[in-house]
PDB file of C-alpha atoms in Angstrom:
ATOM      1  CA  MET A 274     -53.615 -53.524   1.812  1.00 44.00           C
ATOM      2  CA  TYR A 275     -51.334 -56.192   0.791  1.00 43.00           C
ATOM      3  CA  ARG A 276     -50.528 -56.549   4.347  1.00 44.00           C
ATOM      4  CA  ARG A 277     -53.775 -56.231   5.672  1.00 46.00           C
ATOM      5  CA  GLY A 278     -55.030 -58.891   2.802  1.00 47.00           C
ATOM      6  CA  ARG A 279     -52.484 -61.353   4.966  1.00 44.00           C
ATOM      7  CA  SER A 280     -52.842 -60.757   7.826  1.00 42.00           C
ATOM      8  CA  ARG A 281     -56.601 -62.132   7.459  1.00 44.00           C
ATOM      9  CA  ARG A 282     -55.176 -64.674   5.235  1.00 41.00           C
ATOM     10  CA  THR A 283     -52.821 -66.287   7.938  1.00 44.00           C
ATOM     11  CA  ARG A 284     -55.110 -66.083  10.654  1.00 44.00           C
ATOM     12  CA  ALA A 285     -57.735 -67.943   8.769  1.00 39.00           C
ATOM     13  CA  ASP A 286     -54.824 -70.359   7.897  1.00 39.00           C
ATOM     14  CA  SER A 287     -53.815 -70.699  11.425  1.00 41.00           C
ATOM     15  CA  ALA A 288     -57.633 -70.936  12.916  1.00 38.00           C
ATOM     16  CA  ASN A 289     -57.897 -73.924  10.256  1.00 37.00           C
ATOM     17  CA  ARG A 290     -54.437 -75.403  11.595  1.00 39.00           C
ATOM     18  CA  ARG A 291     -55.294 -75.079  14.955  1.00 42.00           C
ATOM     19  CA  VAL A 292     -59.080 -77.214  13.215  1.00 43.00           C
ATOM     20  CA  MET A 293     -56.889 -79.725  11.753  1.00 45.00           C
ATOM     21  CA  ASN A 294     -54.326 -80.070  15.061  1.00 55.00           C
ATOM     22  CA  ASP A 295     -58.383 -80.323  17.207  1.00 82.00           C
ATOM     23  CA  ALA A 296     -59.009 -83.114  14.487  1.00 83.00           C
ATOM     24  CA  ALA A 297     -55.555 -84.966  15.098  1.00 87.00           C
ATOM     25  CA  GLN A 298     -55.869 -84.905  18.356  1.00 90.00           C
ATOM     26  CA  PHE A 299     -58.809 -85.602  18.168  1.00 92.00           C
ATOM     27  CA  ILE A 300     -58.318 -89.360  15.982  1.00 91.00           C
ATOM     28  CA  HIS A 301     -55.760 -89.928  18.564  1.00 91.00           C
ATOM     29  CA  THR A 302     -58.400 -89.713  21.358  1.00 93.00           C
ATOM     30  CA  LEU A 303     -60.885 -91.203  20.199  1.00 93.00           C
ATOM     31  CA  PRO A 304     -59.139 -95.468  19.912  1.00 92.00           C
ATOM     32  CA  ARG A 305     -58.518 -95.137  23.022  1.00 93.00           C
ATOM     33  CA  VAL A 306     -62.548 -95.634  24.145  1.00 92.00           C
ATOM     34  CA  ALA A 307     -63.386 -99.320  24.970  1.00 86.00           C
ATOM     35  CA  GLY A 308     -64.403-100.889  22.131  1.00 85.00           C
ATOM     36  CA  PHE A 309     -64.244 -97.874  19.587  1.00 91.00           C
ATOM     37  CA  ASP A 310     -60.364 -98.864  18.539  1.00 90.00           C
ATOM     38  CA  GLY A 311     -61.515-100.878  15.501  1.00 91.00           C
ATOM     39  CA  LEU A 312     -62.689 -97.640  14.394  1.00 95.00           C
ATOM     40  CA  ALA A 313     -61.905 -97.568  10.763  1.00 95.00           C
ATOM     41  CA  ILE A 314     -59.990 -93.800  10.032  1.00 94.00           C
ATOM     42  CA  GLU A 315     -62.903 -93.089   7.521  1.00 96.00           C
ATOM     43  CA  THR A 316     -65.187 -93.124  10.437  1.00 96.00           C
ATOM     44  CA  GLN A 317     -62.583 -91.938  13.034  1.00 95.00           C
ATOM     45  CA  GLN A 318     -62.320 -88.560  10.178  1.00 95.00           C
ATOM     46  CA  ALA A 319     -66.512 -88.244  10.200  1.00 96.00           C
ATOM     47  CA  ILE A 320     -66.666 -88.117  14.143  1.00 96.00           C
ATOM     48  CA  ALA A 321     -63.664 -86.099  14.736  1.00 95.00           C
ATOM     49  CA  ARG A 322     -65.209 -83.286  12.095  1.00 94.00           C
ATOM     50  CA  GLN A 323     -68.264 -83.188  14.664  1.00 95.00           C
ATOM     51  CA  ALA A 324     -66.039 -83.216  17.887  1.00 95.00           C
ATOM     52  CA  LEU A 325     -65.514 -80.119  19.917  1.00 94.00           C
ATOM     53  CA  ARG A 326     -63.042 -79.737  22.506  1.00 94.00           C
ATOM     54  CA  CYS A 327     -64.125 -77.864  25.640  1.00 95.00           C
ATOM     55  CA  ARG A 328     -62.210 -77.180  29.142  1.00 96.00           C
ATOM     56  CA  TYR A 329     -64.133 -77.269  32.009  1.00 97.00           C
ATOM     57  CA  LYS A 330     -62.577 -76.460  35.703  1.00 97.00           C
ATOM     58  CA  THR A 331     -63.036 -77.799  39.173  1.00 97.00           C
ATOM     59  CA  GLY A 332     -66.158 -77.899  40.158  1.00 97.00           C
ATOM     60  CA  GLN A 333     -68.250 -76.481  36.639  1.00 97.00           C
ATOM     61  CA  VAL A 334     -70.947 -78.804  35.838  1.00 97.00           C
ATOM     62  CA  ILE A 335     -70.748 -80.564  32.448  1.00 97.00           C
ATOM     63  CA  TYR A 336     -73.923 -81.258  31.885  1.00 97.00           C
ATOM     64  CA  LEU A 337     -77.171 -80.964  34.952  1.00 96.00           C
ATOM     65  CA  GLU A 338     -79.361 -84.496  34.946  1.00 95.00           C
ATOM     66  CA  GLY A 339     -82.955 -83.725  33.760  1.00 95.00           C
ATOM     67  CA  GLU A 340     -81.656 -81.687  30.559  1.00 97.00           C
ATOM     68  CA  PRO A 341     -81.864 -82.361  27.137  1.00 97.00           C
ATOM     69  CA  ALA A 342     -78.750 -84.313  25.980  1.00 97.00           C
ATOM     70  CA  GLU A 343     -77.296 -82.335  22.722  1.00 97.00           C
ATOM     71  CA  SER A 344     -74.432 -84.197  22.320  1.00 97.00           C
ATOM     72  CA  LEU A 345     -72.245 -87.151  24.009  1.00 95.00           C
ATOM     73  CA  CYS A 346     -68.813 -86.242  24.820  1.00 97.00           C
ATOM     74  CA  ILE A 347     -65.486 -88.224  25.599  1.00 97.00           C
ATOM     75  CA  LEU A 348     -62.828 -87.211  28.531  1.00 97.00           C
ATOM     76  CA  GLU A 349     -59.914 -87.023  27.477  1.00 96.00           C
ATOM     77  CA  GLU A 350     -58.103 -85.691  30.298  1.00 96.00           C
ATOM     78  CA  GLY A 351     -59.145 -85.053  33.973  1.00 97.00           C
ATOM     79  CA  TRP A 352     -61.659 -87.116  36.474  1.00 96.00           C
ATOM     80  CA  VAL A 353     -65.360 -86.544  36.684  1.00 98.00           C
ATOM     81  CA  LYS A 354     -68.444 -87.429  38.729  1.00 96.00           C
ATOM     82  CA  ALA A 355     -72.211 -88.634  37.455  1.00 95.00           C
ATOM     83  CA  THR A 356     -74.433 -87.997  40.550  1.00 96.00           C
ATOM     84  CA  ARG A 357     -78.600 -87.865  40.733  1.00 94.00           C
ATOM     85  CA  MET A 358     -79.779 -85.866  43.292  1.00 88.00           C
ATOM     86  CA  THR A 359     -82.325 -87.723  45.554  1.00 86.00           C
ATOM     87  CA  ARG A 360     -85.809 -87.245  46.621  1.00 88.00           C
ATOM     88  CA  GLU A 361     -84.544 -85.330  49.844  1.00 90.00           C
ATOM     89  CA  GLY A 362     -82.432 -83.308  48.047  1.00 88.00           C
ATOM     90  CA  ARG A 363     -79.386 -85.860  49.003  1.00 90.00           C
ATOM     91  CA  GLU A 364     -76.594 -86.134  46.405  1.00 89.00           C
ATOM     92  CA  GLN A 365     -76.111 -89.942  44.974  1.00 89.00           C
ATOM     93  CA  ALA A 366     -72.715 -90.553  42.986  1.00 90.00           C
ATOM     94  CA  MET A 367     -73.711 -92.931  40.238  1.00 86.00           C
ATOM     95  CA  MET A 368     -70.530 -92.696  37.891  1.00 87.00           C
ATOM     96  CA  PHE A 369     -66.145 -91.699  38.377  1.00 93.00           C
ATOM     97  CA  LEU A 370     -65.021 -91.328  34.752  1.00 94.00           C
ATOM     98  CA  ARG A 371     -61.425 -90.792  33.884  1.00 95.00           C
ATOM     99  CA  PRO A 372     -59.608 -90.749  30.719  1.00 94.00           C
ATOM    100  CA  VAL A 373     -60.870 -92.350  27.677  1.00 94.00           C
ATOM    101  CA  GLU A 374     -64.496 -92.050  28.829  1.00 93.00           C
ATOM    102  CA  LEU A 375     -67.703 -92.418  27.280  1.00 94.00           C
ATOM    103  CA  PHE A 376     -70.936 -90.699  28.668  1.00 95.00           C
ATOM    104  CA  GLY A 377     -73.909 -89.091  27.784  1.00 95.00           C
ATOM    105  CA  ASP A 378     -74.071 -91.755  25.219  1.00 94.00           C
ATOM    106  CA  ILE A 379     -76.782 -93.553  27.245  1.00 92.00           C
ATOM    107  CA  ALA A 380     -79.570 -90.106  27.158  1.00 95.00           C
ATOM    108  CA  VAL A 381     -77.915 -89.603  23.616  1.00 96.00           C
ATOM    109  CA  PHE A 382     -79.400 -93.001  22.202  1.00 95.00           C
ATOM    110  CA  ALA A 383     -82.322 -93.087  23.946  1.00 94.00           C
ATOM    111  CA  GLY A 384     -83.490 -89.486  22.701  1.00 95.00           C
ATOM    112  CA  SER A 385     -84.244 -88.968  26.322  1.00 96.00           C
ATOM    113  CA  THR A 386     -82.514 -86.412  29.254  1.00 97.00           C
ATOM    114  CA  TYR A 387     -79.792 -86.614  30.873  1.00 97.00           C
ATOM    115  CA  PRO A 388     -80.293 -89.401  34.115  1.00 94.00           C
ATOM    116  CA  GLY A 389     -78.027 -87.782  36.036  1.00 95.00           C
ATOM    117  CA  THR A 390     -75.332 -84.231  36.389  1.00 97.00           C
ATOM    118  CA  VAL A 391     -71.530 -85.192  35.708  1.00 97.00           C
ATOM    119  CA  THR A 392     -69.102 -82.707  37.580  1.00 97.00           C
ATOM    120  CA  ALA A 393     -65.597 -81.697  36.424  1.00 97.00           C
ATOM    121  CA  LEU A 394     -63.366 -83.039  39.498  1.00 97.00           C
ATOM    122  CA  GLU A 395     -60.226 -81.024  38.563  1.00 97.00           C
ATOM    123  CA  ALA A 396     -60.099 -79.415  35.078  1.00 97.00           C
ATOM    124  CA  VAL A 397     -60.694 -81.509  32.481  1.00 97.00           C
ATOM    125  CA  GLN A 398     -60.888 -81.858  28.686  1.00 96.00           C
ATOM    126  CA  VAL A 399     -64.011 -82.780  26.693  1.00 96.00           C
ATOM    127  CA  TRP A 400     -64.816 -83.761  23.584  1.00 96.00           C
ATOM    128  CA  LYS A 401     -68.182 -83.111  22.761  1.00 97.00           C
ATOM    129  CA  ILE A 402     -70.317 -84.118  19.700  1.00 96.00           C
ATOM    130  CA  PRO A 403     -73.599 -83.700  19.091  1.00 97.00           C
ATOM    131  CA  ALA A 404     -76.036 -86.070  19.479  1.00 97.00           C
ATOM    132  CA  ARG A 405     -77.503 -85.360  15.623  1.00 97.00           C
ATOM    133  CA  ALA A 406     -74.301 -85.271  14.141  1.00 97.00           C
ATOM    134  CA  MET A 407     -73.994 -89.136  16.705  1.00 97.00           C
ATOM    135  CA  LEU A 408     -77.050 -90.577  15.822  1.00 97.00           C
ATOM    136  CA  GLY A 409     -76.467 -90.532  11.978  1.00 97.00           C
ATOM    137  CA  LEU A 410     -73.112 -91.306  11.382  1.00 97.00           C
ATOM    138  CA  ILE A 411     -73.951 -94.409  12.947  1.00 97.00           C
ATOM    139  CA  PRO A 412     -76.283 -95.670  10.266  1.00 97.00           C
ATOM    140  CA  ARG A 413     -73.279 -94.586   7.893  1.00 97.00           C
ATOM    141  CA  TYR A 414     -71.016 -96.629   9.495  1.00 97.00           C
ATOM    142  CA  PRO A 415     -71.441-100.232  10.734  1.00 97.00           C
ATOM    143  CA  ASP A 416     -68.562-100.548  12.824  1.00 97.00           C
ATOM    144  CA  LEU A 417     -68.672 -97.188  14.782  1.00 97.00           C
ATOM    145  CA  ALA A 418     -72.514 -99.422  15.011  1.00 96.00           C
ATOM    146  CA  MET A 419     -70.957-101.442  16.933  1.00 95.00           C
ATOM    147  CA  ALA A 420     -68.205-100.421  18.629  1.00 95.00           C
ATOM    148  CA  VAL A 421     -71.315 -98.233  19.993  1.00 94.00           C
ATOM    149  CA  ILE A 422     -72.880-101.580  20.813  1.00 94.00           C
ATOM    150  CA  HIS A 423     -69.760-102.831  22.764  1.00 91.00           C
ATOM    151  CA  HIS A 424     -69.818 -99.794  24.937  1.00 90.00           C
ATOM    152  CA  LEU A 425     -73.143 -99.873  25.870  1.00 91.00           C
ATOM    153  CA  ALA A 426     -73.241-103.725  26.650  1.00 92.00           C
ATOM    154  CA  LYS A 427     -70.354-103.104  29.159  1.00 89.00           C
ATOM    155  CA  ARG A 428     -72.064-100.085  30.588  1.00 85.00           C
ATOM    156  CA  VAL A 429     -75.548-102.844  31.066  1.00 89.00           C
ATOM    157  CA  VAL A 430     -72.880-105.737  32.944  1.00 91.00           C
ATOM    158  CA  HIS A 431     -71.932-102.265  34.823  1.00 82.00           C
ATOM    159  CA  TYR A 432     -75.068-102.000  35.810  1.00 82.00           C
ATOM    160  CA  VAL A 433     -75.380-105.053  36.862  1.00 89.00           C
ATOM    161  CA  ASN A 434     -72.590-105.371  39.205  1.00 82.00           C
ATOM    162  CA  LEU A 435     -74.225-102.578  40.674  1.00 79.00           C
ATOM    163  CA  VAL A 436     -77.026-104.143  41.091  1.00 84.00           C
ATOM    164  CA  GLU A 437     -76.129-107.143  41.872  1.00 82.00           C
ATOM    165  CA  ASP A 438     -73.696-105.756  44.703  1.00 77.00           C
ATOM    166  CA  LEU A 439     -76.522-102.797  46.053  1.00 78.00           C
ATOM    167  CA  SER A 440     -79.248-105.753  46.460  1.00 79.00           C
ATOM    168  CA  LEU A 441     -77.199-109.255  47.956  1.00 79.00           C
ATOM    169  CA  ARG A 442     -73.918-107.474  49.435  1.00 77.00           C
ATOM    170  CA  SER A 443     -74.069-106.348  52.850  1.00 78.00           C
ATOM    171  CA  VAL A 444     -71.936-102.751  53.473  1.00 74.00           C
ATOM    172  CA  GLU A 445     -68.176-105.482  54.911  1.00 80.00           C
ATOM    173  CA  ALA A 446     -68.428-107.408  51.456  1.00 76.00           C
ATOM    174  CA  ARG A 447     -69.833-104.692  48.885  1.00 67.00           C
ATOM    175  CA  LEU A 448     -66.678-102.715  50.941  1.00 72.00           C
ATOM    176  CA  ALA A 449     -63.898-105.765  50.626  1.00 75.00           C
ATOM    177  CA  HIS A 450     -64.638-106.312  47.493  1.00 68.00           C
ATOM    178  CA  THR A 451     -64.619-101.934  46.688  1.00 68.00           C
ATOM    179  CA  LEU A 452     -60.675-102.285  47.548  1.00 72.00           C
ATOM    180  CA  LEU A 453     -59.764-105.860  45.837  1.00 73.00           C
ATOM    181  CA  GLN A 454     -60.723-103.954  42.742  1.00 68.00           C
TER     182      GLN A 454
END
């Protein structure tokens, strides 16, 4: 009897340590997201309590275009691509993401579906934060609200530049611009 009870406690302790290690790892990762480096430790801990670490193999889909946006993601390791399918069935790349990037956020904050499909280009590690949890944290933590605004503003600038690039530059100019970056 004594041994069995001790064994159960050991497993529970091990699970608790794993959760604490995950939270510590998440708190180490979160400030590496552009604009999130100034979050107070209390804010980081509140987000960490909601974050779930997920692993995906090469070629695995993280989420599909048109699915309800149930979580936003932070790419910790690996490389992913975000794509959309045209009516003709052609795949259009929207973004290629490397660590440490936030994605799925626009759909979560807009309360819509994911605008594209995100696929792992290699083995990846992603932190998922449930949409409802994140939306609930924003009004309680003003520093988080400011980080989100900063992040979304940078995303808008990216898309404005992309539209300018596609509409105003020749193929040769776009290629030269890409190579110079």
